[in-house]
């Protein structure tokens, strides 16, 4: 037996479920969206509203929350941001008096982020341009059927609709 045959015989069986050509194409498209779309949205927001994408999302999620407030943990979840980064973002937004943090009276370990009037004005100012950019980058390129398919694909990947995944429990921060 030659050395090459020995190597082939002793080589562990590769059980990696490699991507098919269709799966590889889908993955490359998805990874391109993951890398390129945030930059395009960030550029528009910074240019038109002097906000980062994460700052915009913080203001947007607070504007949609009951009483315009969320715990920092819930806000981190809704903005897909780790707590340490969110804390730095909220600190920046506090400097502009867009938000303020308070401590929950029932549990001083829980911080609550509140949208202030200047923050509401800022999100109302920024939202139209952001929506136009989202339309330009995504929905102007898709027909109705593709939009529905995109939502179903996102639901399958994330395990539910954002409106079902992101739930705000008012009782958590009722005083």
CSV table of N, CA and C in Angstrom, one decimal:
chain,number,residue,atom,x,y,z
A,1,UNK,N,0.8,-1.2,0.0
A,1,UNK,CA,0.0,0.0,0.0
A,1,UNK,C,0.9,1.2,0.0
A,2,UNK,N,0.6,2.2,-0.8
A,2,UNK,CA,1.4,3.4,-0.9
A,2,UNK,C,1.0,4.4,0.3
A,3,UNK,N,1.9,5.4,0.5
A,3,UNK,CA,1.6,6.3,1.5
A,3,UNK,C,0.4,7.1,1.3
A,4,UNK,N,0.1,7.4,0.0
A,4,UNK,CA,-1.1,8.2,-0.3
A,4,UNK,C,-2.4,7.4,0.1
A,5,UNK,N,-2.4,6.1,-0.1
A,5,UNK,CA,-3.5,5.2,0.2
A,5,UNK,C,-3.6,5.2,1.7
A,6,UNK,N,-2.5,5.1,2.5
A,6,UNK,CA,-2.6,5.1,3.9
A,6,UNK,C,-3.2,6.4,4.4
A,7,UNK,N,-2.8,7.5,3.8
A,7,UNK,CA,-3.4,8.8,4.3
A,7,UNK,C,-4.9,8.8,4.0
A,8,UNK,N,-5.3,8.3,2.8
A,8,UNK,CA,-6.8,8.3,2.5
A,8,UNK,C,-7.5,7.4,3.4
A,9,UNK,N,-7.0,6.2,3.7
A,9,UNK,CA,-7.6,5.3,4.6
A,9,UNK,C,-7.8,5.8,6.0
A,10,UNK,N,-6.7,6.5,6.5
A,10,UNK,CA,-6.7,6.9,7.9
A,10,UNK,C,-7.3,8.3,8.1
A,11,UNK,N,-7.7,9.0,7.0
A,11,UNK,CA,-8.2,10.3,7.1
A,11,UNK,C,-9.7,10.2,7.7
A,12,UNK,N,-10.0,11.1,8.7
A,12,UNK,CA,-11.3,11.1,9.2
A,12,UNK,C,-12.3,11.5,8.1
A,13,UNK,N,-13.5,10.9,8.2
A,13,UNK,CA,-14.6,11.2,7.3
A,13,UNK,C,-15.0,12.6,7.5
A,14,UNK,N,-15.1,13.4,6.4
A,14,UNK,CA,-15.6,14.8,6.6
A,14,UNK,C,-17.1,14.8,6.6
A,15,UNK,N,-17.7,15.1,7.7
A,15,UNK,CA,-19.2,15.1,7.8
A,15,UNK,C,-19.7,16.5,7.8
A,16,UNK,N,-18.9,17.4,7.4
A,16,UNK,CA,-19.4,18.8,7.3
A,16,UNK,C,-20.5,18.9,6.2
A,17,UNK,N,-21.7,19.4,6.6
A,17,UNK,CA,-22.7,19.6,5.6
A,17,UNK,C,-22.5,20.8,4.7
A,18,UNK,N,-21.6,20.8,3.8
A,18,UNK,CA,-21.3,22.0,3.0
A,18,UNK,C,-22.5,22.5,2.3
A,19,UNK,N,-22.4,23.8,2.0
A,19,UNK,CA,-23.6,24.5,1.4
A,19,UNK,C,-23.7,24.1,-0.1
A,20,UNK,N,-24.9,24.0,-0.5
A,20,UNK,CA,-25.2,23.7,-1.9
A,20,UNK,C,-24.9,25.0,-2.7
A,21,UNK,N,-24.9,25.0,-4.0
A,21,UNK,CA,-24.7,26.2,-4.8
A,21,UNK,C,-25.7,27.2,-4.5
A,22,UNK,N,-27.0,26.8,-4.4
A,22,UNK,CA,-28.1,27.7,-4.1
A,22,UNK,C,-27.9,28.3,-2.7
A,23,UNK,N,-27.6,27.5,-1.7
A,23,UNK,CA,-27.4,28.0,-0.3
A,23,UNK,C,-26.2,28.9,-0.3
A,24,UNK,N,-25.1,28.6,-1.0
A,24,UNK,CA,-24.0,29.5,-1.0
A,24,UNK,C,-24.4,30.9,-1.6
A,25,UNK,N,-25.1,30.9,-2.7
A,25,UNK,CA,-25.5,32.2,-3.3
A,25,UNK,C,-26.4,32.9,-2.3
A,26,UNK,N,-27.3,32.2,-1.7
A,26,UNK,CA,-28.2,32.9,-0.7
A,26,UNK,C,-27.4,33.5,0.5
A,27,UNK,N,-26.4,32.7,1.0
A,27,UNK,CA,-25.6,33.2,2.1
A,27,UNK,C,-24.8,34.4,1.7
A,28,UNK,N,-24.2,34.4,0.5
A,28,UNK,CA,-23.4,35.5,0.0
A,28,UNK,C,-24.3,36.7,-0.1
A,29,UNK,N,-25.5,36.6,-0.6
A,29,UNK,CA,-26.4,37.7,-0.7
A,29,UNK,C,-26.7,38.3,0.7
A,30,UNK,N,-27.1,37.4,1.6
A,30,UNK,CA,-27.5,37.8,2.9
A,30,UNK,C,-26.3,38.5,3.6
A,31,UNK,N,-25.1,37.9,3.5
A,31,UNK,CA,-23.9,38.5,4.2
A,31,UNK,C,-23.6,39.9,3.5
A,32,UNK,N,-23.9,40.0,2.3
A,32,UNK,CA,-23.7,41.3,1.6
A,32,UNK,C,-24.7,42.4,2.2
A,33,UNK,N,-25.9,41.9,2.4
A,33,UNK,CA,-26.9,42.8,3.0
A,33,UNK,C,-26.5,43.2,4.4
A,34,UNK,N,-26.1,42.2,5.1
A,34,UNK,CA,-25.7,42.4,6.5
A,34,UNK,C,-24.6,43.5,6.6
A,35,UNK,N,-23.6,43.4,5.7
A,35,UNK,CA,-22.5,44.3,5.7
A,35,UNK,C,-22.8,45.7,5.1
A,36,UNK,N,-23.6,45.7,4.0
A,36,UNK,CA,-23.8,47.0,3.3
A,36,UNK,C,-24.9,47.8,3.7
A,37,UNK,N,-26.0,47.2,4.1
A,37,UNK,CA,-27.2,48.0,4.4
A,37,UNK,C,-27.1,48.9,5.6
A,38,UNK,N,-26.5,48.4,6.7
A,38,UNK,CA,-26.3,49.3,7.9
A,38,UNK,C,-25.5,50.5,7.5
A,39,UNK,N,-24.5,50.4,6.7
A,39,UNK,CA,-23.6,51.5,6.4
A,39,UNK,C,-24.4,52.5,5.6
A,40,UNK,N,-25.2,52.1,4.6
A,40,UNK,CA,-26.1,53.0,3.8
A,40,UNK,C,-27.1,53.8,4.7
A,41,UNK,N,-27.7,53.0,5.7
A,41,UNK,CA,-28.6,53.7,6.6
A,41,UNK,C,-27.9,54.6,7.5
A,42,UNK,N,-26.8,54.2,8.0
A,42,UNK,CA,-26.0,55.1,8.9
A,42,UNK,C,-25.6,56.4,8.2
A,43,UNK,N,-25.1,56.3,7.0
A,43,UNK,CA,-24.7,57.4,6.2
A,43,UNK,C,-25.8,58.4,6.1
A,44,UNK,N,-27.0,58.0,5.7
A,44,UNK,CA,-28.1,58.9,5.5
A,44,UNK,C,-28.5,59.5,6.9
A,45,UNK,N,-28.6,58.7,7.9
A,45,UNK,CA,-29.0,59.3,9.2
A,45,UNK,C,-27.9,60.3,9.7
A,46,UNK,N,-26.7,60.0,9.6
A,46,UNK,CA,-25.6,61.0,10.1
A,46,UNK,C,-25.7,62.3,9.2
A,47,UNK,N,-25.8,62.1,7.9
A,47,UNK,CA,-25.8,63.3,7.0
A,47,UNK,C,-27.1,64.1,7.3
A,48,UNK,N,-28.2,63.5,7.3
A,48,UNK,CA,-29.5,64.3,7.4
A,48,UNK,C,-29.9,64.7,8.8
A,49,UNK,N,-29.5,63.9,9.8
A,49,UNK,CA,-30.1,64.1,11.2
A,49,UNK,C,-29.1,64.1,12.3
A,50,UNK,N,-27.8,63.9,11.9
A,50,UNK,CA,-26.7,63.9,12.9
A,50,UNK,C,-27.0,62.8,14.0
A,51,UNK,N,-27.5,61.7,13.6
A,51,UNK,CA,-27.7,60.5,14.4
A,51,UNK,C,-27.0,59.3,13.9
A,52,UNK,N,-26.5,58.4,14.7
A,52,UNK,CA,-26.1,57.1,14.3
A,52,UNK,C,-27.3,56.2,14.2
A,53,UNK,N,-27.1,55.1,13.5
A,53,UNK,CA,-28.3,54.1,13.3
A,53,UNK,C,-28.8,53.7,14.7
A,54,UNK,N,-27.8,53.4,15.6
A,54,UNK,CA,-28.2,52.9,16.9
A,54,UNK,C,-29.0,54.0,17.7
A,55,UNK,N,-28.5,55.2,17.6
A,55,UNK,CA,-29.2,56.3,18.3
A,55,UNK,C,-30.6,56.5,17.7
A,56,UNK,N,-30.7,56.4,16.4
A,56,UNK,CA,-32.0,56.4,15.8
A,56,UNK,C,-32.9,55.3,16.3
A,57,UNK,N,-32.4,54.1,16.4
A,57,UNK,CA,-33.2,53.0,16.9
A,57,UNK,C,-33.6,53.2,18.3
A,58,UNK,N,-32.7,53.7,19.1
A,58,UNK,CA,-33.1,53.9,20.6
A,58,UNK,C,-34.3,54.9,20.6
A,59,UNK,N,-34.2,56.0,19.9
A,59,UNK,CA,-35.2,57.0,19.9
A,59,UNK,C,-36.5,56.4,19.3
A,60,UNK,N,-36.4,55.7,18.3
A,60,UNK,CA,-37.6,55.1,17.6
A,60,UNK,C,-38.3,54.1,18.5
A,61,UNK,N,-37.5,53.2,19.2
A,61,UNK,CA,-38.1,52.2,20.1
A,61,UNK,C,-38.8,52.9,21.3
A,62,UNK,N,-38.2,53.9,21.8
A,62,UNK,CA,-38.8,54.6,22.9
A,62,UNK,C,-40.0,55.4,22.5
A,63,UNK,N,-40.0,55.9,21.3
A,63,UNK,CA,-41.2,56.6,20.8
A,63,UNK,C,-42.4,55.7,20.6
A,64,UNK,N,-42.2,54.4,20.4
A,64,UNK,CA,-43.2,53.5,20.2
A,64,UNK,C,-43.6,52.8,21.5
A,65,UNK,N,-42.9,52.9,22.5
A,65,UNK,CA,-43.1,52.2,23.8
A,65,UNK,C,-44.2,52.9,24.6
A,66,UNK,N,-45.0,52.1,25.4
A,66,UNK,CA,-45.9,52.7,26.3
A,66,UNK,C,-45.3,53.8,27.2
A,67,UNK,N,-45.9,54.9,27.2
A,67,UNK,CA,-45.4,56.0,28.1
A,67,UNK,C,-43.9,56.4,27.7
A,68,UNK,N,-43.5,56.0,26.5
A,68,UNK,CA,-42.2,56.4,25.9
A,68,UNK,C,-41.1,56.1,26.8
A,69,UNK,N,-41.1,54.9,27.5
A,69,UNK,CA,-40.1,54.5,28.3
A,69,UNK,C,-39.9,53.0,28.3
A,70,UNK,N,-38.7,52.5,28.5
A,70,UNK,CA,-38.3,51.1,28.5
A,70,UNK,C,-37.2,50.9,29.5
A,71,UNK,N,-37.2,49.7,30.1
A,71,UNK,CA,-36.0,49.3,30.9
A,71,UNK,C,-34.8,49.3,29.9
A,72,UNK,N,-33.6,49.5,30.4
A,72,UNK,CA,-32.4,49.4,29.6
A,72,UNK,C,-32.3,48.0,29.0
A,73,UNK,N,-32.6,47.0,29.7
A,73,UNK,CA,-32.6,45.6,29.2
A,73,UNK,C,-33.5,45.4,28.0
A,74,UNK,N,-34.7,45.9,28.2
A,74,UNK,CA,-35.7,45.7,27.1
A,74,UNK,C,-35.2,46.6,25.9
A,75,UNK,N,-34.7,47.8,26.1
A,75,UNK,CA,-34.2,48.6,25.0
A,75,UNK,C,-33.1,48.0,24.3
A,76,UNK,N,-32.2,47.3,25.0
A,76,UNK,CA,-31.1,46.6,24.4
A,76,UNK,C,-31.6,45.5,23.5
A,77,UNK,N,-32.6,44.8,24.0
A,77,UNK,CA,-33.1,43.7,23.2
A,77,UNK,C,-33.8,44.2,21.9
A,78,UNK,N,-34.6,45.3,22.1
A,78,UNK,CA,-35.3,45.9,20.9
A,78,UNK,C,-34.4,46.5,19.9
A,79,UNK,N,-33.2,47.0,20.3
A,79,UNK,CA,-32.3,47.6,19.4
A,79,UNK,C,-31.1,46.7,19.0
A,80,UNK,N,-31.2,45.4,19.4
A,80,UNK,CA,-30.2,44.4,19.1
A,80,UNK,C,-28.8,45.0,19.5
A,81,UNK,N,-28.7,45.6,20.7
A,81,UNK,CA,-27.5,46.2,21.1
A,81,UNK,C,-27.1,45.6,22.5
A,82,UNK,N,-25.8,45.3,22.7
A,82,UNK,CA,-25.4,44.9,24.0
A,82,UNK,C,-25.5,46.0,25.0
A,83,UNK,N,-25.8,45.7,26.3
A,83,UNK,CA,-26.0,46.7,27.3
A,83,UNK,C,-24.8,47.7,27.5
A,84,UNK,N,-23.6,47.2,27.5
A,84,UNK,CA,-22.5,48.2,27.6
A,84,UNK,C,-22.5,49.3,26.5
A,85,UNK,N,-22.7,48.8,25.2
A,85,UNK,CA,-22.8,49.8,24.1
A,85,UNK,C,-24.0,50.7,24.2
A,86,UNK,N,-25.2,50.1,24.6
A,86,UNK,CA,-26.4,50.8,24.8
A,86,UNK,C,-26.2,51.9,25.8
A,87,UNK,N,-25.5,51.6,26.9
A,87,UNK,CA,-25.2,52.6,27.9
A,87,UNK,C,-24.4,53.8,27.4
A,88,UNK,N,-23.4,53.5,26.6
A,88,UNK,CA,-22.7,54.6,26.0
A,88,UNK,C,-23.5,55.4,25.0
A,89,UNK,N,-24.4,54.8,24.2
A,89,UNK,CA,-25.3,55.5,23.3
A,89,UNK,C,-26.3,56.4,24.1
A,90,UNK,N,-26.9,55.8,25.1
A,90,UNK,CA,-27.8,56.6,25.9
A,90,UNK,C,-27.1,57.7,26.6
A,91,UNK,N,-25.9,57.6,27.1
A,91,UNK,CA,-25.1,58.7,27.7
A,91,UNK,C,-25.0,59.8,26.6
A,92,UNK,N,-24.7,59.5,25.4
A,92,UNK,CA,-24.6,60.5,24.3
A,92,UNK,C,-25.9,61.2,24.1
A,93,UNK,N,-27.0,60.4,24.1
A,93,UNK,CA,-28.3,61.0,23.9
A,93,UNK,C,-28.8,61.9,25.1
A,94,UNK,N,-28.3,61.5,26.3
A,94,UNK,CA,-28.6,62.3,27.5
A,94,UNK,C,-28.0,63.7,27.4
A,95,UNK,N,-26.8,63.8,26.8
A,95,UNK,CA,-26.1,65.0,26.7
A,95,UNK,C,-26.9,66.0,25.8
A,96,UNK,N,-27.7,65.5,24.9
A,96,UNK,CA,-28.5,66.4,24.0
A,96,UNK,C,-29.9,66.5,24.6
A,97,UNK,N,-30.2,65.9,25.8
A,97,UNK,CA,-31.5,66.0,26.4
A,97,UNK,C,-32.6,65.3,25.6
A,98,UNK,N,-32.2,64.3,24.8
A,98,UNK,CA,-33.1,63.5,24.1
A,98,UNK,C,-33.8,62.4,24.9
A,99,UNK,N,-33.0,61.9,25.9
A,99,UNK,CA,-33.5,60.9,26.8
A,99,UNK,C,-33.0,61.2,28.2
A,100,UNK,N,-33.6,60.5,29.2
A,100,UNK,CA,-33.0,60.5,30.5
A,100,UNK,C,-33.2,59.1,31.1
A,101,UNK,N,-32.3,58.8,32.0
A,101,UNK,CA,-32.4,57.5,32.7
A,101,UNK,C,-32.8,57.8,34.2
A,102,UNK,N,-33.6,56.9,34.6
A,102,UNK,CA,-34.0,56.9,36.1
A,102,UNK,C,-33.8,55.5,36.6
A,103,UNK,N,-33.9,55.4,37.9
A,103,UNK,CA,-33.8,54.1,38.6
A,103,UNK,C,-35.2,53.8,39.0
A,104,UNK,N,-35.6,52.5,38.8
A,104,UNK,CA,-36.9,52.1,39.1
A,104,UNK,C,-37.1,52.1,40.6
A,105,UNK,N,-38.2,52.6,41.1
A,105,UNK,CA,-38.4,52.8,42.6
A,105,UNK,C,-38.5,51.4,43.3
A,106,UNK,N,-39.0,50.4,42.6
A,106,UNK,CA,-39.2,49.1,43.2
A,106,UNK,C,-37.9,48.2,43.2
A,107,UNK,N,-37.0,48.5,42.3
A,107,UNK,CA,-35.8,47.7,42.2
A,107,UNK,C,-34.7,48.7,41.7
A,108,UNK,N,-33.8,49.1,42.5
A,108,UNK,CA,-32.8,50.1,42.2
A,108,UNK,C,-31.8,49.6,41.2
A,109,UNK,N,-31.8,48.3,40.9
A,109,UNK,CA,-30.9,47.7,40.0
A,109,UNK,C,-31.4,47.9,38.5
A,110,UNK,N,-32.7,48.3,38.4
A,110,UNK,CA,-33.3,48.4,37.1
A,110,UNK,C,-33.3,49.9,36.7
A,111,UNK,N,-32.6,50.2,35.5
A,111,UNK,CA,-32.6,51.5,34.9
A,111,UNK,C,-33.7,51.6,33.9
A,112,UNK,N,-34.4,52.8,33.9
A,112,UNK,CA,-35.4,53.0,32.9
A,112,UNK,C,-35.0,54.2,32.0
A,113,UNK,N,-35.1,54.0,30.7
A,113,UNK,CA,-34.8,55.1,29.8
A,113,UNK,C,-36.1,55.7,29.3
A,114,UNK,N,-36.2,57.1,29.4
A,114,UNK,CA,-37.4,57.8,29.1
A,114,UNK,C,-37.0,58.7,27.9
A,115,UNK,N,-37.9,58.8,26.9
A,115,UNK,CA,-37.8,59.7,25.8
A,115,UNK,C,-38.3,61.1,26.3
A,116,UNK,N,-37.5,62.1,26.1
A,116,UNK,CA,-37.8,63.5,26.4
A,116,UNK,C,-38.4,64.2,25.2
A,117,UNK,N,-39.0,65.4,25.4
A,117,UNK,CA,-39.6,66.1,24.3
A,117,UNK,C,-38.6,66.4,23.2
A,118,UNK,N,-37.4,66.8,23.5
A,118,UNK,CA,-36.4,67.0,22.5
A,118,UNK,C,-36.1,65.8,21.7
A,119,UNK,N,-36.1,64.6,22.3
A,119,UNK,CA,-35.9,63.3,21.7
A,119,UNK,C,-37.1,63.0,20.7
A,120,UNK,N,-38.3,63.3,21.2
A,120,UNK,CA,-39.4,63.1,20.3
A,120,UNK,C,-39.4,63.9,19.1
A,121,UNK,N,-39.0,65.2,19.3
A,121,UNK,CA,-38.8,66.1,18.1
A,121,UNK,C,-37.8,65.6,17.2
A,122,UNK,N,-36.7,65.1,17.7
A,122,UNK,CA,-35.6,64.6,16.9
A,122,UNK,C,-36.0,63.4,16.1
A,123,UNK,N,-36.7,62.4,16.7
A,123,UNK,CA,-37.1,61.3,15.9
A,123,UNK,C,-38.2,61.6,14.9
A,124,UNK,N,-39.0,62.6,15.2
A,124,UNK,CA,-40.0,63.0,14.2
A,124,UNK,C,-39.3,63.7,13.0
A,125,UNK,N,-38.3,64.4,13.3
A,125,UNK,CA,-37.5,65.1,12.3
A,125,UNK,C,-36.7,64.1,11.4
A,126,UNK,N,-36.2,63.0,12.1
A,126,UNK,CA,-35.3,62.1,11.4
A,126,UNK,C,-36.1,61.0,10.6
A,127,UNK,N,-37.3,60.6,11.1
A,127,UNK,CA,-38.0,59.5,10.6
A,127,UNK,C,-38.3,59.6,9.1
A,128,UNK,N,-38.8,60.7,8.6
A,128,UNK,CA,-39.1,60.8,7.1
A,128,UNK,C,-37.9,60.4,6.2
A,129,UNK,N,-36.8,61.0,6.5
A,129,UNK,CA,-35.6,60.7,5.7
A,129,UNK,C,-35.2,59.3,5.8
A,130,UNK,N,-35.3,58.8,7.0
A,130,UNK,CA,-34.9,57.4,7.2
A,130,UNK,C,-35.8,56.4,6.5
A,131,UNK,N,-37.1,56.7,6.5
A,131,UNK,CA,-38.1,55.8,5.8
A,131,UNK,C,-37.8,55.9,4.3
A,132,UNK,N,-37.5,57.1,3.8
A,132,UNK,CA,-37.2,57.2,2.4
A,132,UNK,C,-36.0,56.4,2.0
A,133,UNK,N,-35.0,56.4,2.8
A,133,UNK,CA,-33.8,55.6,2.6
A,133,UNK,C,-34.0,54.1,2.7
A,134,UNK,N,-34.8,53.7,3.6
A,134,UNK,CA,-35.2,52.3,3.7
A,134,UNK,C,-35.9,51.9,2.4
A,135,UNK,N,-36.9,52.7,2.0
A,135,UNK,CA,-37.6,52.4,0.8
A,135,UNK,C,-36.6,52.3,-0.4
A,136,UNK,N,-35.7,53.3,-0.5
A,136,UNK,CA,-34.8,53.4,-1.6
A,136,UNK,C,-33.9,52.1,-1.6
A,137,UNK,N,-33.4,51.7,-0.4
A,137,UNK,CA,-32.4,50.6,-0.3
A,137,UNK,C,-33.1,49.3,-0.5
A,138,UNK,N,-34.4,49.2,-0.1
A,138,UNK,CA,-35.0,47.8,0.0
A,138,UNK,C,-36.3,47.8,-0.8
A,139,UNK,N,-37.3,48.5,-0.4
A,139,UNK,CA,-38.7,48.2,-0.9
A,139,UNK,C,-38.9,48.7,-2.3
A,140,UNK,N,-38.2,49.7,-2.8
A,140,UNK,CA,-38.4,50.2,-4.1
A,140,UNK,C,-37.8,49.1,-5.1
A,141,UNK,N,-37.0,48.2,-4.6
A,141,UNK,CA,-36.4,47.1,-5.5
A,141,UNK,C,-37.2,45.8,-5.4
A,142,UNK,N,-38.2,45.8,-4.6
A,142,UNK,CA,-39.0,44.6,-4.4
A,142,UNK,C,-40.5,44.8,-4.8
A,143,UNK,N,-41.1,43.8,-5.3
A,143,UNK,CA,-42.6,43.9,-5.5
A,143,UNK,C,-43.3,43.4,-4.3
A,144,UNK,N,-44.6,43.4,-4.3
A,144,UNK,CA,-45.4,43.1,-3.1
A,144,UNK,C,-45.1,41.6,-2.7
A,145,UNK,N,-45.0,40.7,-3.6
A,145,UNK,CA,-44.8,39.3,-3.3
A,145,UNK,C,-43.4,39.1,-2.7
A,146,UNK,N,-42.4,39.8,-3.2
A,146,UNK,CA,-41.1,39.7,-2.7
A,146,UNK,C,-41.0,40.2,-1.3
A,147,UNK,N,-41.7,41.3,-1.0
A,147,UNK,CA,-41.7,41.9,0.3
A,147,UNK,C,-42.3,40.9,1.3
A,148,UNK,N,-43.4,40.3,0.9
A,148,UNK,CA,-44.0,39.3,1.8
A,148,UNK,C,-43.1,38.1,2.0
A,149,UNK,N,-42.4,37.7,1.0
A,149,UNK,CA,-41.4,36.6,1.1
A,149,UNK,C,-40.3,37.0,2.0
A,150,UNK,N,-39.8,38.2,1.9
A,150,UNK,CA,-38.7,38.7,2.7
A,150,UNK,C,-39.1,38.7,4.2
A,151,UNK,N,-40.3,39.1,4.5
A,151,UNK,CA,-40.8,39.1,5.9
A,151,UNK,C,-40.9,37.6,6.4
A,152,UNK,N,-41.4,36.7,5.5
A,152,UNK,CA,-41.5,35.3,6.0
A,152,UNK,C,-40.1,34.7,6.2
A,153,UNK,N,-39.2,35.1,5.3
A,153,UNK,CA,-37.8,34.6,5.5
A,153,UNK,C,-37.2,35.1,6.8
A,154,UNK,N,-37.4,36.4,7.1
A,154,UNK,CA,-36.9,37.0,8.3
A,154,UNK,C,-37.6,36.3,9.5
A,155,UNK,N,-38.9,36.0,9.4
A,155,UNK,CA,-39.6,35.3,10.5
A,155,UNK,C,-39.0,33.9,10.7
A,156,UNK,N,-38.7,33.2,9.7
A,156,UNK,CA,-38.1,31.9,9.8
A,156,UNK,C,-36.7,31.9,10.4
A,157,UNK,N,-35.9,32.9,10.0
A,157,UNK,CA,-34.6,33.0,10.5
A,157,UNK,C,-34.6,33.4,12.0
A,158,UNK,N,-35.4,34.4,12.3
A,158,UNK,CA,-35.4,35.0,13.7
A,158,UNK,C,-36.3,34.3,14.6
A,159,UNK,N,-37.2,33.5,14.1
A,159,UNK,CA,-38.1,32.7,15.0
A,159,UNK,C,-39.4,33.4,15.4
A,160,UNK,N,-39.8,34.4,14.6
A,160,UNK,CA,-41.0,35.1,14.9
A,160,UNK,C,-41.0,36.5,14.2
A,161,UNK,N,-42.2,37.1,14.2
A,161,UNK,CA,-42.3,38.5,13.7
A,161,UNK,C,-41.7,39.4,14.7
A,162,UNK,N,-41.1,40.5,14.3
A,162,UNK,CA,-40.5,41.5,15.2
A,162,UNK,C,-41.6,42.0,16.2
A,163,UNK,N,-42.8,42.1,15.8
A,163,UNK,CA,-43.9,42.6,16.7
A,163,UNK,C,-44.2,41.5,17.7
A,164,UNK,N,-43.9,40.3,17.4
A,164,UNK,CA,-44.1,39.2,18.4
A,164,UNK,C,-42.9,39.0,19.3
A,165,UNK,N,-41.7,39.2,18.7
A,165,UNK,CA,-40.4,39.0,19.4
A,165,UNK,C,-40.2,40.2,20.4
A,166,UNK,N,-40.5,41.4,19.9
A,166,UNK,CA,-40.3,42.6,20.7
A,166,UNK,C,-41.6,42.9,21.4
A,167,UNK,N,-41.7,42.5,22.6
A,167,UNK,CA,-43.0,42.7,23.4
A,167,UNK,C,-42.6,43.6,24.6
A,168,UNK,N,-43.4,44.6,24.8
A,168,UNK,CA,-43.2,45.4,26.0
A,168,UNK,C,-44.2,45.1,27.1
A,169,UNK,N,-43.7,44.8,28.2
A,169,UNK,CA,-44.6,44.5,29.3
A,169,UNK,C,-44.7,45.7,30.2
A,170,UNK,N,-45.9,46.4,30.1
A,170,UNK,CA,-46.1,47.6,30.9
A,170,UNK,C,-45.9,47.3,32.4
A,171,UNK,N,-46.3,46.2,32.8
A,171,UNK,CA,-46.2,45.9,34.3
A,171,UNK,C,-44.8,45.9,34.8
A,172,UNK,N,-43.8,45.6,33.9
A,172,UNK,CA,-42.5,45.6,34.4
A,172,UNK,C,-42.0,46.9,35.0
A,173,UNK,N,-42.5,48.0,34.4
A,173,UNK,CA,-42.0,49.3,34.9
A,173,UNK,C,-43.1,50.2,35.5
A,174,UNK,N,-44.2,49.6,35.8
A,174,UNK,CA,-45.3,50.4,36.4
A,174,UNK,C,-44.8,50.7,37.8
A,175,UNK,N,-45.1,51.9,38.3
A,175,UNK,CA,-44.7,52.3,39.6
A,175,UNK,C,-45.8,52.3,40.6
